[in-house]
PDB file of C-alpha atoms in Angstrom:
ATOM      1  CA  MET A   5      11.272   6.647  15.094  1.00 88.00           C
ATOM      2  CA  ASN A   6       8.257   6.548  16.906  1.00 91.00           C
ATOM      3  CA  LYS A   7       5.271   8.361  18.286  1.00 94.00           C
ATOM      4  CA  GLU A   8       7.352   9.917  20.921  1.00 93.00           C
ATOM      5  CA  THR A   9      10.287  10.973  18.634  1.00 93.00           C
ATOM      6  CA  TYR A  10       8.217  12.340  16.097  1.00 93.00           C
ATOM      7  CA  LEU A  11       6.166  14.694  19.093  1.00 92.00           C
ATOM      8  CA  THR A  12       9.721  16.090  19.932  1.00 94.00           C
ATOM      9  CA  GLU A  13      10.613  16.893  16.486  1.00 92.00           C
ATOM     10  CA  TYR A  14       7.328  18.316  15.171  1.00 93.00           C
ATOM     11  CA  PRO A  15       7.539  21.533  17.705  1.00 93.00           C
ATOM     12  CA  LYS A  16      11.337  21.653  15.392  1.00 92.00           C
ATOM     13  CA  HIS A  17      10.257  21.873  12.402  1.00 93.00           C
ATOM     14  CA  GLU A  18       7.651  24.990  12.716  1.00 93.00           C
ATOM     15  CA  SER A  19       9.578  27.056   9.988  1.00 93.00           C
ATOM     16  CA  MET A  20       9.865  24.934   7.361  1.00 91.00           C
ATOM     17  CA  ARG A  21       6.001  24.162   7.756  1.00 92.00           C
ATOM     18  CA  GLU A  22       5.461  28.292   7.557  1.00 93.00           C
ATOM     19  CA  ASN A  23       8.153  28.370   4.524  1.00 92.00           C
ATOM     20  CA  VAL A  24       6.512  25.293   3.014  1.00 91.00           C
ATOM     21  CA  LYS A  25       2.132  27.376   3.267  1.00 90.00           C
ATOM     22  CA  LYS A  26       4.130  29.961   1.158  1.00 92.00           C
ATOM     23  CA  ASP A  27       5.200  27.976  -1.751  1.00 91.00           C
ATOM     24  CA  LYS A  28       2.556  29.416  -4.800  1.00 90.00           C
ATOM     25  CA  ASN A  29       3.104  25.795  -6.018  1.00 87.00           C
ATOM     26  CA  ARG A  30       1.134  24.289  -3.541  1.00 88.00           C
ATOM     27  CA  LEU A  31      -2.009  22.072  -4.472  1.00 84.00           C
ATOM     28  CA  HIS A  32      -5.150  23.311  -3.236  1.00 82.00           C
ATOM     29  CA  PHE A  33      -7.197  20.272  -4.873  1.00 83.00           C
ATOM     30  CA  HIS A  34      -4.730  17.105  -4.401  1.00 86.00           C
ATOM     31  CA  MET A  35      -3.659  16.679  -0.970  1.00 89.00           C
ATOM     32  CA  MET A  36      -0.434  17.376   0.327  1.00 90.00           C
ATOM     33  CA  PRO A  37       1.265  17.533   3.720  1.00 91.00           C
ATOM     34  CA  PRO A  38       2.240  19.877   5.460  1.00 92.00           C
ATOM     35  CA  THR A  39       6.510  19.240   4.642  1.00 92.00           C
ATOM     36  CA  GLY A  40       8.122  16.365   3.456  1.00 92.00           C
ATOM     37  CA  TRP A  41       7.450  13.261   0.704  1.00 92.00           C
ATOM     38  CA  MET A  42       4.313  11.513   1.022  1.00 92.00           C
ATOM     39  CA  ASN A  43       4.529   8.588  -1.359  1.00 93.00           C
ATOM     40  CA  ASP A  44       1.480   5.115  -1.602  1.00 96.00           C
ATOM     41  CA  PRO A  45      -1.585   5.785   0.041  1.00 96.00           C
ATOM     42  CA  ASN A  46      -2.327   2.930   2.530  1.00 98.00           C
ATOM     43  CA  GLY A  47      -5.724   1.791   4.294  1.00 98.00           C
ATOM     44  CA  LEU A  48      -8.669   3.555   2.637  1.00 98.00           C
ATOM     45  CA  CYS A  49     -11.412   3.436   4.403  1.00 98.00           C
ATOM     46  CA  GLU A  50     -14.706   4.501   5.354  1.00 98.00           C
ATOM     47  CA  PHE A  51     -15.772   4.159   9.093  1.00 98.00           C
ATOM     48  CA  GLN A  52     -18.645   5.497  10.917  1.00 97.00           C
ATOM     49  CA  GLY A  53     -19.303   8.445   8.149  1.00 97.00           C
ATOM     50  CA  VAL A  54     -15.047   9.612   8.086  1.00 98.00           C
ATOM     51  CA  ASN A  55     -13.399   8.443   5.044  1.00 98.00           C
ATOM     52  CA  HIS A  56     -10.320   8.410   6.009  1.00 98.00           C
ATOM     53  CA  ILE A  57      -6.702   8.301   3.981  1.00 98.00           C
ATOM     54  CA  TYR A  58      -3.614   7.243   5.230  1.00 98.00           C
ATOM     55  CA  PHE A  59      -0.764   7.473   3.573  1.00 97.00           C
ATOM     56  CA  GLN A  60       2.956   6.666   3.089  1.00 96.00           C
ATOM     57  CA  TYR A  61       4.507   9.499   4.703  1.00 96.00           C
ATOM     58  CA  THR A  62       8.594  11.210   5.488  1.00 95.00           C
ATOM     59  CA  PRO A  63       7.698  14.361   8.207  1.00 94.00           C
ATOM     60  CA  PHE A  64      10.838  15.877   7.987  1.00 92.00           C
ATOM     61  CA  LEU A  65      12.667  15.056   5.149  1.00 88.00           C
ATOM     62  CA  ALA A  66      11.853  16.178   1.598  1.00 84.00           C
ATOM     63  CA  GLY A  67      12.928  12.416   0.111  1.00 82.00           C
ATOM     64  CA  TRP A  68      13.310   9.091   0.844  1.00 84.00           C
ATOM     65  CA  GLY A  69      13.363   8.070   4.434  1.00 86.00           C
ATOM     66  CA  THR A  70      11.777   6.021   7.261  1.00 88.00           C
ATOM     67  CA  LYS A  71       8.262   5.485   6.458  1.00 94.00           C
ATOM     68  CA  LEU A  72       5.043   6.388   8.624  1.00 96.00           C
ATOM     69  CA  TRP A  73       1.542   5.734   7.657  1.00 98.00           C
ATOM     70  CA  GLY A  74       0.402   9.997   7.319  1.00 97.00           C
ATOM     71  CA  HIS A  75      -3.444  10.675   8.283  1.00 98.00           C
ATOM     72  CA  TYR A  76      -6.101  12.620   6.964  1.00 97.00           C
ATOM     73  CA  THR A  77      -9.958  12.666   7.166  1.00 97.00           C
ATOM     74  CA  THR A  78     -12.664  13.788   5.638  1.00 96.00           C
ATOM     75  CA  LYS A  79     -16.696  13.686   5.709  1.00 96.00           C
ATOM     76  CA  ASP A  80     -17.091  15.592   2.280  1.00 94.00           C
ATOM     77  CA  TRP A  81     -13.995  14.591  -0.506  1.00 93.00           C
ATOM     78  CA  ILE A  82     -14.062  19.180  -0.036  1.00 91.00           C
ATOM     79  CA  HIS A  83     -12.925  19.880   3.588  1.00 92.00           C
ATOM     80  CA  TYR A  84      -9.883  17.526   4.701  1.00 94.00           C
ATOM     81  CA  LYS A  85      -8.591  17.257   9.091  1.00 95.00           C
ATOM     82  CA  GLU A  86      -4.532  16.545   8.615  1.00 95.00           C
ATOM     83  CA  GLU A  87      -4.208  13.999  12.285  1.00 96.00           C
ATOM     84  CA  GLU A  88      -1.509  12.620  14.256  1.00 96.00           C
ATOM     85  CA  PRO A  89       0.300  10.540  12.162  1.00 97.00           C
ATOM     86  CA  PHE A  90      -1.243   6.915  12.678  1.00 98.00           C
ATOM     87  CA  LEU A  91       1.538   3.945  12.003  1.00 98.00           C
ATOM     88  CA  TYR A  92       5.182   4.254  13.393  1.00 97.00           C
ATOM     89  CA  PRO A  93       8.538   2.035  12.844  1.00 97.00           C
ATOM     90  CA  ASP A  94       8.624   0.921  16.074  1.00 96.00           C
ATOM     91  CA  GLU A  95       9.065  -2.816  16.368  1.00 96.00           C
ATOM     92  CA  GLU A  96      11.743  -5.515  15.257  1.00 96.00           C
ATOM     93  CA  TRP A  97       9.145  -6.717  12.039  1.00 97.00           C
ATOM     94  CA  ASP A  98       8.857  -2.547  11.034  1.00 97.00           C
ATOM     95  CA  ARG A  99      12.046  -0.996  12.276  1.00 96.00           C
ATOM     96  CA  ASP A 100      13.258   0.619   9.030  1.00 96.00           C
ATOM     97  CA  GLY A 101       9.334   1.271   7.512  1.00 95.00           C
ATOM     98  CA  VAL A 102       5.878   1.268   7.862  1.00 97.00           C
ATOM     99  CA  TYR A 103       5.477  -0.084   3.985  1.00 97.00           C
ATOM    100  CA  SER A 104       1.833  -0.240   2.021  1.00 98.00           C
ATOM    101  CA  GLY A 105      -1.618  -1.548   2.649  1.00 98.00           C
ATOM    102  CA  SER A 106      -4.810  -1.830   3.783  1.00 98.00           C
ATOM    103  CA  ALA A 107      -7.631  -1.344   5.524  1.00 98.00           C
ATOM    104  CA  TYR A 108     -11.293  -3.861   6.342  1.00 98.00           C
ATOM    105  CA  THR A 109     -13.479  -2.254   8.384  1.00 97.00           C
ATOM    106  CA  CYS A 110     -16.332  -3.983  10.222  1.00 96.00           C
ATOM    107  CA  GLU A 111     -18.800  -2.737  12.769  1.00 94.00           C
ATOM    108  CA  ASP A 112     -16.567  -2.739  15.768  1.00 95.00           C
ATOM    109  CA  GLY A 113     -13.680  -1.224  14.119  1.00 98.00           C
ATOM    110  CA  ILE A 114     -11.068  -1.351  11.823  1.00 98.00           C
ATOM    111  CA  HIS A 115      -8.831  -3.987  10.705  1.00 98.00           C
ATOM    112  CA  TYR A 116      -5.124  -3.244   9.310  1.00 98.00           C
ATOM    113  CA  PHE A 117      -2.168  -4.878   7.286  1.00 98.00           C
ATOM    114  CA  TYR A 118       0.494  -3.734   6.479  1.00 98.00           C
ATOM    115  CA  THR A 119       4.658  -4.748   5.452  1.00 98.00           C
ATOM    116  CA  GLY A 120       6.751  -3.926   7.791  1.00 98.00           C
ATOM    117  CA  ASN A 121      10.117  -3.202   6.515  1.00 97.00           C
ATOM    118  CA  VAL A 122      13.856  -4.709   8.023  1.00 97.00           C
ATOM    119  CA  LYS A 123      16.886  -4.590   6.245  1.00 95.00           C
ATOM    120  CA  LEU A 124      19.464  -5.696   7.297  1.00 95.00           C
ATOM    121  CA  TRP A 125      23.276  -4.158   7.428  1.00 91.00           C
ATOM    122  CA  ASP A 126      25.655  -6.464   8.483  1.00 88.00           C
ATOM    123  CA  LYS A 127      26.614  -7.742   4.613  1.00 91.00           C
ATOM    124  CA  ASP A 128      26.709  -6.731   1.291  1.00 92.00           C
ATOM    125  CA  TYR A 129      23.367  -8.067   0.295  1.00 95.00           C
ATOM    126  CA  ASP A 130      21.329  -7.771  -2.865  1.00 95.00           C
ATOM    127  CA  TYR A 131      18.525  -6.693  -0.919  1.00 95.00           C
ATOM    128  CA  ILE A 132      16.595  -9.181  -3.318  1.00 96.00           C
ATOM    129  CA  MET A 133      17.199 -12.513  -2.617  1.00 96.00           C
ATOM    130  CA  ASN A 134      18.639 -11.771   0.867  1.00 96.00           C
ATOM    131  CA  GLY A 135      19.458  -8.714   3.324  1.00 96.00           C
ATOM    132  CA  ARG A 136      15.317  -7.901   3.784  1.00 96.00           C
ATOM    133  CA  GLU A 137      12.873  -8.809   5.568  1.00 96.00           C
ATOM    134  CA  GLN A 138       9.090  -7.853   3.982  1.00 97.00           C
ATOM    135  CA  ASN A 139       6.627  -9.002   7.666  1.00 98.00           C
ATOM    136  CA  THR A 140       3.373  -9.113   6.882  1.00 98.00           C
ATOM    137  CA  ILE A 141       1.242  -6.808  10.301  1.00 98.00           C
ATOM    138  CA  HIS A 142      -1.901  -6.561  11.596  1.00 98.00           C
ATOM    139  CA  VAL A 143      -3.446  -3.955  13.297  1.00 98.00           C
ATOM    140  CA  PHE A 144      -6.567  -3.309  14.499  1.00 98.00           C
ATOM    141  CA  SER A 145      -8.748   0.419  15.723  1.00 98.00           C
ATOM    142  CA  PRO A 146     -12.090   1.099  17.393  1.00 98.00           C
ATOM    143  CA  ASP A 147     -11.996   4.426  15.602  1.00 97.00           C
ATOM    144  CA  GLY A 148      -9.052   5.048  13.064  1.00 98.00           C
ATOM    145  CA  LYS A 149      -6.991   6.625  15.642  1.00 97.00           C
ATOM    146  CA  ASN A 150      -6.011   4.663  18.851  1.00 97.00           C
ATOM    147  CA  ILE A 151      -4.627   1.447  18.174  1.00 98.00           C
ATOM    148  CA  ALA A 152      -5.890  -1.455  20.052  1.00 98.00           C
ATOM    149  CA  TYR A 153      -2.504  -4.094  18.793  1.00 97.00           C
ATOM    150  CA  LYS A 154      -0.266  -4.062  16.457  1.00 98.00           C
ATOM    151  CA  LYS A 155       0.493  -8.277  15.971  1.00 97.00           C
ATOM    152  CA  LEU A 156       3.149 -10.135  14.000  1.00 98.00           C
ATOM    153  CA  VAL A 157       1.196 -12.139  11.659  1.00 98.00           C
ATOM    154  CA  MET A 158       3.035 -13.498   8.342  1.00 98.00           C
ATOM    155  CA  THR A 159       7.029 -13.180   7.439  1.00 97.00           C
ATOM    156  CA  ASN A 160       9.137 -14.741   4.085  1.00 96.00           C
ATOM    157  CA  ASP A 161       8.752 -17.529   6.253  1.00 96.00           C
ATOM    158  CA  ASP A 162       5.223 -18.053   5.770  1.00 97.00           C
ATOM    159  CA  TYR A 163       5.550 -17.009   1.342  1.00 98.00           C
ATOM    160  CA  PRO A 164       6.369 -19.399  -0.415  1.00 97.00           C
ATOM    161  CA  VAL A 165      10.427 -20.955  -0.898  1.00 97.00           C
ATOM    162  CA  ASN A 166      10.567 -19.654  -4.644  1.00 97.00           C
ATOM    163  CA  MET A 167       9.784 -16.155  -4.186  1.00 98.00           C
ATOM    164  CA  SER A 168      12.215 -13.093  -3.227  1.00 98.00           C
ATOM    165  CA  LYS A 169      12.749 -11.417  -0.272  1.00 97.00           C
ATOM    166  CA  HIS A 170       9.853  -9.022  -2.170  1.00 98.00           C
ATOM    167  CA  VAL A 171       6.333  -9.313  -0.878  1.00 98.00           C
ATOM    168  CA  ARG A 172       4.658  -6.661   0.441  1.00 98.00           C
ATOM    169  CA  ASP A 173       1.020  -4.884   0.236  1.00 98.00           C
ATOM    170  CA  PRO A 174      -1.797  -6.633   1.259  1.00 98.00           C
ATOM    171  CA  LYS A 175      -5.162  -6.337   0.776  1.00 98.00           C
ATOM    172  CA  ILE A 176      -7.996  -8.070   1.701  1.00 98.00           C
ATOM    173  CA  TYR A 177     -10.793  -9.358  -0.383  1.00 97.00           C
ATOM    174  CA  LYS A 178     -13.829 -11.498   1.125  1.00 96.00           C
ATOM    175  CA  LYS A 179     -15.808 -14.158  -1.203  1.00 95.00           C
ATOM    176  CA  ASP A 180     -17.920 -17.128   0.758  1.00 94.00           C
ATOM    177  CA  GLY A 181     -17.540 -16.031   3.671  1.00 94.00           C
ATOM    178  CA  ARG A 182     -13.482 -16.465   3.794  1.00 97.00           C
ATOM    179  CA  TYR A 183     -11.341 -14.125   3.819  1.00 98.00           C
ATOM    180  CA  TYR A 184      -8.063 -13.816   1.170  1.00 98.00           C
ATOM    181  CA  MET A 185      -5.335 -11.512   1.416  1.00 98.00           C
ATOM    182  CA  ILE A 186      -3.155 -10.692  -2.025  1.00 98.00           C
ATOM    183  CA  GLN A 187      -0.181  -9.866  -2.200  1.00 98.00           C
ATOM    184  CA  GLY A 188       2.485  -8.512  -4.449  1.00 98.00           C
ATOM    185  CA  GLY A 189       5.169 -10.069  -5.392  1.00 98.00           C
ATOM    186  CA  ARG A 190       8.380 -11.371  -6.991  1.00 98.00           C
ATOM    187  CA  ASP A 191       9.568 -14.982  -7.886  1.00 98.00           C
ATOM    188  CA  ALA A 192      12.779 -16.115  -7.459  1.00 97.00           C
ATOM    189  CA  GLU A 193      13.011 -16.061 -11.330  1.00 97.00           C
ATOM    190  CA  SER A 194      11.705 -12.287 -10.943  1.00 97.00           C
ATOM    191  CA  TYR A 195       8.424 -13.094 -12.642  1.00 98.00           C
ATOM    192  CA  GLY A 196       5.770 -10.185 -11.629  1.00 98.00           C
ATOM    193  CA  CYS A 197       3.266 -11.914  -9.673  1.00 98.00           C
ATOM    194  CA  ALA A 198       0.850 -11.964  -6.874  1.00 98.00           C
ATOM    195  CA  LEU A 199       0.099 -14.438  -4.269  1.00 98.00           C
ATOM    196  CA  LEU A 200      -3.066 -15.327  -2.021  1.00 98.00           C
ATOM    197  CA  PHE A 201      -3.623 -16.295   1.524  1.00 98.00           C
ATOM    198  CA  CYS A 202      -6.722 -17.154   3.931  1.00 98.00           C
ATOM    199  CA  SER A 203      -7.699 -17.045   6.555  1.00 98.00           C
ATOM    200  CA  ASP A 204     -11.455 -18.064   8.465  1.00 97.00           C
ATOM    201  CA  ASP A 205     -10.759 -15.153  11.384  1.00 96.00           C
ATOM    202  CA  LEU A 206      -8.410 -12.530  10.169  1.00 96.00           C
ATOM    203  CA  GLU A 207      -5.291 -13.875  12.794  1.00 95.00           C
ATOM    204  CA  HIS A 208      -5.100 -16.775  11.390  1.00 97.00           C
ATOM    205  CA  TRP A 209      -2.914 -16.225   7.563  1.00 98.00           C
ATOM    206  CA  LYS A 210      -1.666 -19.461   5.563  1.00 97.00           C
ATOM    207  CA  TRP A 211      -0.399 -19.101   1.601  1.00 98.00           C
ATOM    208  CA  TYR A 212      -3.020 -20.307  -0.626  1.00 98.00           C
ATOM    209  CA  ASP A 213      -2.301 -19.965  -4.728  1.00 98.00           C
ATOM    210  CA  THR A 214       0.142 -17.264  -6.521  1.00 98.00           C
ATOM    211  CA  VAL A 215      -1.584 -16.276  -9.675  1.00 98.00           C
ATOM    212  CA  ARG A 216       0.577 -14.558 -12.807  1.00 97.00           C
ATOM    213  CA  THR A 217      -0.010 -14.353 -16.314  1.00 97.00           C
ATOM    214  CA  ALA A 218       0.178 -17.098 -18.406  1.00 96.00           C
ATOM    215  CA  LYS A 219       3.617 -15.604 -19.698  1.00 95.00           C
ATOM    216  CA  PRO A 220       5.944 -12.592 -18.615  1.00 96.00           C
ATOM    217  CA  PHE A 221       4.608  -9.117 -17.507  1.00 97.00           C
ATOM    218  CA  GLY A 222       6.884  -7.230 -15.049  1.00 97.00           C
ATOM    219  CA  TYR A 223       9.436  -8.667 -13.025  1.00 98.00           C
ATOM    220  CA  MET A 224       7.555  -7.274  -9.979  1.00 98.00           C
ATOM    221  CA  TRP A 225       3.664  -6.554  -9.144  1.00 98.00           C
ATOM    222  CA  GLU A 226       3.428  -3.700  -6.812  1.00 98.00           C
ATOM    223  CA  CYS A 227       0.198  -2.926  -4.616  1.00 98.00           C
ATOM    224  CA  PRO A 228      -2.322  -5.412  -6.129  1.00 98.00           C
ATOM    225  CA  ASP A 229      -6.338  -4.701  -5.188  1.00 98.00           C
ATOM    226  CA  LEU A 230      -9.215  -7.228  -5.856  1.00 98.00           C
ATOM    227  CA  PHE A 231     -12.574  -6.383  -6.222  1.00 97.00           C
ATOM    228  CA  GLU A 232     -15.765  -6.323  -7.934  1.00 96.00           C
ATOM    229  CA  ILE A 233     -18.225  -4.185 -10.107  1.00 96.00           C
ATOM    230  CA  ASP A 234     -21.241  -5.118 -11.878  1.00 94.00           C
ATOM    231  CA  GLY A 235     -20.392  -8.786 -11.100  1.00 93.00           C
ATOM    232  CA  GLN A 236     -16.468  -8.649 -13.126  1.00 97.00           C
ATOM    233  CA  GLN A 237     -13.527  -9.196 -10.916  1.00 98.00           C
ATOM    234  CA  ILE A 238     -10.500  -6.714 -11.190  1.00 98.00           C
ATOM    235  CA  MET A 239      -7.687  -7.481 -10.022  1.00 98.00           C
ATOM    236  CA  THR A 240      -5.348  -3.972 -10.124  1.00 98.00           C
ATOM    237  CA  CYS A 241      -1.332  -3.872  -9.819  1.00 98.00           C
ATOM    238  CA  CYS A 242       1.791  -1.637 -10.598  1.00 97.00           C
ATOM    239  CA  PRO A 243       3.413  -3.991 -12.555  1.00 97.00           C
ATOM    240  CA  GLN A 244       7.309  -3.150 -12.412  1.00 97.00           C
ATOM    241  CA  GLY A 245      10.317  -3.908 -15.539  1.00 96.00           C
ATOM    242  CA  VAL A 246       7.203  -4.427 -18.266  1.00 96.00           C
ATOM    243  CA  ASP A 247       8.666  -3.011 -22.342  1.00 94.00           C
ATOM    244  CA  GLN A 248       7.547  -0.035 -23.644  1.00 94.00           C
ATOM    245  CA  LYS A 249       5.465  -0.676 -26.985  1.00 94.00           C
ATOM    246  CA  GLY A 250       4.591   2.380 -29.088  1.00 93.00           C
ATOM    247  CA  TYR A 251       2.499   4.337 -26.630  1.00 91.00           C
ATOM    248  CA  ASP A 252       2.148   1.807 -24.461  1.00 94.00           C
ATOM    249  CA  TYR A 253       3.222   1.055 -21.001  1.00 94.00           C
ATOM    250  CA  GLN A 254       5.903   4.541 -21.825  1.00 90.00           C
ATOM    251  CA  ASN A 255       5.932   5.416 -17.452  1.00 88.00           C
ATOM    252  CA  VAL A 256       8.464   4.111 -15.152  1.00 86.00           C
ATOM    253  CA  TYR A 257       6.651   1.719 -13.687  1.00 91.00           C
ATOM    254  CA  GLN A 258       2.960   1.088 -15.197  1.00 94.00           C
ATOM    255  CA  CYS A 259       0.017   0.827 -13.087  1.00 96.00           C
ATOM    256  CA  GLY A 260      -3.564  -0.490 -14.612  1.00 97.00           C
ATOM    257  CA  TYR A 261      -5.558  -3.075 -14.345  1.00 98.00           C
ATOM    258  CA  PHE A 262      -6.778  -6.174 -16.046  1.00 98.00           C
ATOM    259  CA  PRO A 263     -10.431  -8.135 -16.025  1.00 98.00           C
ATOM    260  CA  VAL A 264      -9.737 -11.112 -14.269  1.00 98.00           C
ATOM    261  CA  GLU A 265     -12.178 -14.413 -13.506  1.00 98.00           C
ATOM    262  CA  PHE A 266     -10.748 -15.785 -10.115  1.00 98.00           C
ATOM    263  CA  ASP A 267     -12.397 -18.615  -9.360  1.00 97.00           C
ATOM    264  CA  LEU A 268     -10.630 -19.258  -5.665  1.00 97.00           C
ATOM    265  CA  LYS A 269     -12.538 -22.347  -4.510  1.00 95.00           C
ATOM    266  CA  ASN A 270     -11.085 -24.169  -7.128  1.00 96.00           C
ATOM    267  CA  LYS A 271      -8.571 -22.279  -7.707  1.00 97.00           C
ATOM    268  CA  SER A 272      -9.000 -21.386 -11.404  1.00 97.00           C
ATOM    269  CA  TYR A 273      -8.412 -18.268 -12.920  1.00 97.00           C
ATOM    270  CA  SER A 274      -7.157 -16.314 -15.747  1.00 97.00           C
ATOM    271  CA  PHE A 275      -6.545 -13.131 -16.816  1.00 98.00           C
ATOM    272  CA  GLY A 276      -8.101 -10.167 -19.726  1.00 98.00           C
ATOM    273  CA  LYS A 277      -5.598  -7.526 -21.238  1.00 97.00           C
ATOM    274  CA  PHE A 278      -4.268  -5.076 -19.387  1.00 97.00           C
ATOM    275  CA  GLN A 279      -5.105  -1.404 -19.137  1.00 97.00           C
ATOM    276  CA  GLU A 280      -3.100   1.709 -17.758  1.00 96.00           C
ATOM    277  CA  PHE A 281      -5.375   3.985 -16.495  1.00 94.00           C
ATOM    278  CA  ASP A 282      -3.403   6.557 -17.403  1.00 90.00           C
ATOM    279  CA  LYS A 283      -0.461   6.977 -20.080  1.00 88.00           C
ATOM    280  CA  GLY A 284       0.889  10.467 -18.650  1.00 82.00           C
ATOM    281  CA  PHE A 285       3.803  10.106 -15.267  1.00 77.00           C
ATOM    282  CA  ASP A 286       1.906  11.014 -12.008  1.00 79.00           C
ATOM    283  CA  ILE A 287      -0.189   7.889 -11.325  1.00 90.00           C
ATOM    284  CA  TYR A 288       0.742   4.738  -8.838  1.00 94.00           C
ATOM    285  CA  ALA A 289       0.116   3.023  -6.031  1.00 96.00           C
ATOM    286  CA  THR A 290      -4.114   3.266  -6.051  1.00 96.00           C
ATOM    287  CA  GLN A 291      -5.951   1.277  -3.752  1.00 97.00           C
ATOM    288  CA  THR A 292      -9.192   1.320  -3.654  1.00 97.00           C
ATOM    289  CA  PHE A 293     -11.877   0.751  -0.915  1.00 97.00           C
ATOM    290  CA  ALA A 294     -16.000   0.876  -1.118  1.00 96.00           C
ATOM    291  CA  ASP A 295     -17.792   3.703   0.668  1.00 96.00           C
ATOM    292  CA  GLU A 296     -20.371   3.342   2.804  1.00 94.00           C
ATOM    293  CA  ALA A 297     -22.953   4.577  -0.904  1.00 95.00           C
ATOM    294  CA  GLY A 298     -21.273   1.521  -1.155  1.00 94.00           C
ATOM    295  CA  ARG A 299     -19.239   3.577  -4.425  1.00 96.00           C
ATOM    296  CA  ARG A 300     -16.220   2.346  -5.418  1.00 97.00           C
ATOM    297  CA  ILE A 301     -13.292   5.165  -4.707  1.00 97.00           C
ATOM    298  CA  LEU A 302      -9.880   4.833  -6.239  1.00 97.00           C
ATOM    299  CA  ILE A 303      -7.042   7.026  -4.618  1.00 96.00           C
ATOM    300  CA  GLY A 304      -3.462   6.712  -5.985  1.00 94.00           C
ATOM    301  CA  TRP A 305       0.069   8.947  -5.780  1.00 93.00           C
ATOM    302  CA  MET A 306       1.306  11.567  -8.036  1.00 87.00           C
ATOM    303  CA  GLY A 307       4.858  11.815  -8.320  1.00 75.00           C
ATOM    304  CA  ILE A 308       6.842   9.541 -10.327  1.00 59.00           C
ATOM    305  CA  CYS A 309       7.546  11.904 -12.802  1.00 52.00           C
ATOM    306  CA  LEU A 310       9.345  14.647 -10.669  1.00 48.00           C
ATOM    307  CA  LEU A 311       9.739  18.532 -12.434  1.00 45.00           C
ATOM    308  CA  TYR A 312      12.939  20.632 -11.641  1.00 42.00           C
ATOM    309  CA  THR A 313      13.877  24.605 -12.184  1.00 39.00           C
ATOM    310  CA  SER A 314      16.552  26.679 -11.407  1.00 34.00           C
TER     311      SER A 314
END
């Protein structure tokens, strides 16, 4: 779906939006789009006093479908404005969905990095080791609404050869004047990990290292984030395939954080014990950002558990 298709289809679904408004179970504290399906929060940032909240969005279907980036803004975290979708799957590199990604703010605008999803349909693929592309794409916007350019910066050929086709969800971490990009991964042995890439200019990226726990912890790490709070490095992620242990890890997929010590210069890494954010069922795909007051803000997707009534 490109922008022109969206604008053509939008008026046709006015009755759907009006009908949804009448639902007495609509949430008023948590953010919900007017119709359709939403999942991972993306591109979270504050720029010139405005907080931008993008998210995975299928606007006209209440289920899994081709993904756009929906968009809300707020200045006070009380009043929210629905903006036009920000990113569309309008290139060969992201034709089957604008998947998750993040934002990095500079004085002159915002840099976004996200995963462009492509599925190949001509053979009976397993979609793990073959049959899909996970492309890393760079977008620049001067204001969070208008796009100056959209570039393909990495493909699966730029990832380590021992990786599956599951490498996604880039997030930027700046340390000692250098940019690092962390992405979630699943290797050929189904060992969950995070990949680090480095750049001096946000334009040219190369693989730097792969980090993982000493013992396997799930088969795929989605939505990794790396940041510091009071000098402590934190790596959040969503490990898939972790076995339940008593009251721990009862969710469909887990969501939490490792306290970590990453010496990036010397490629030395240590992981503390993984901590779940919530032992319930409704937080996933968390992402954080530092606002202009220096606060670390975390937003997650509430939607793992679905309740059906008749």
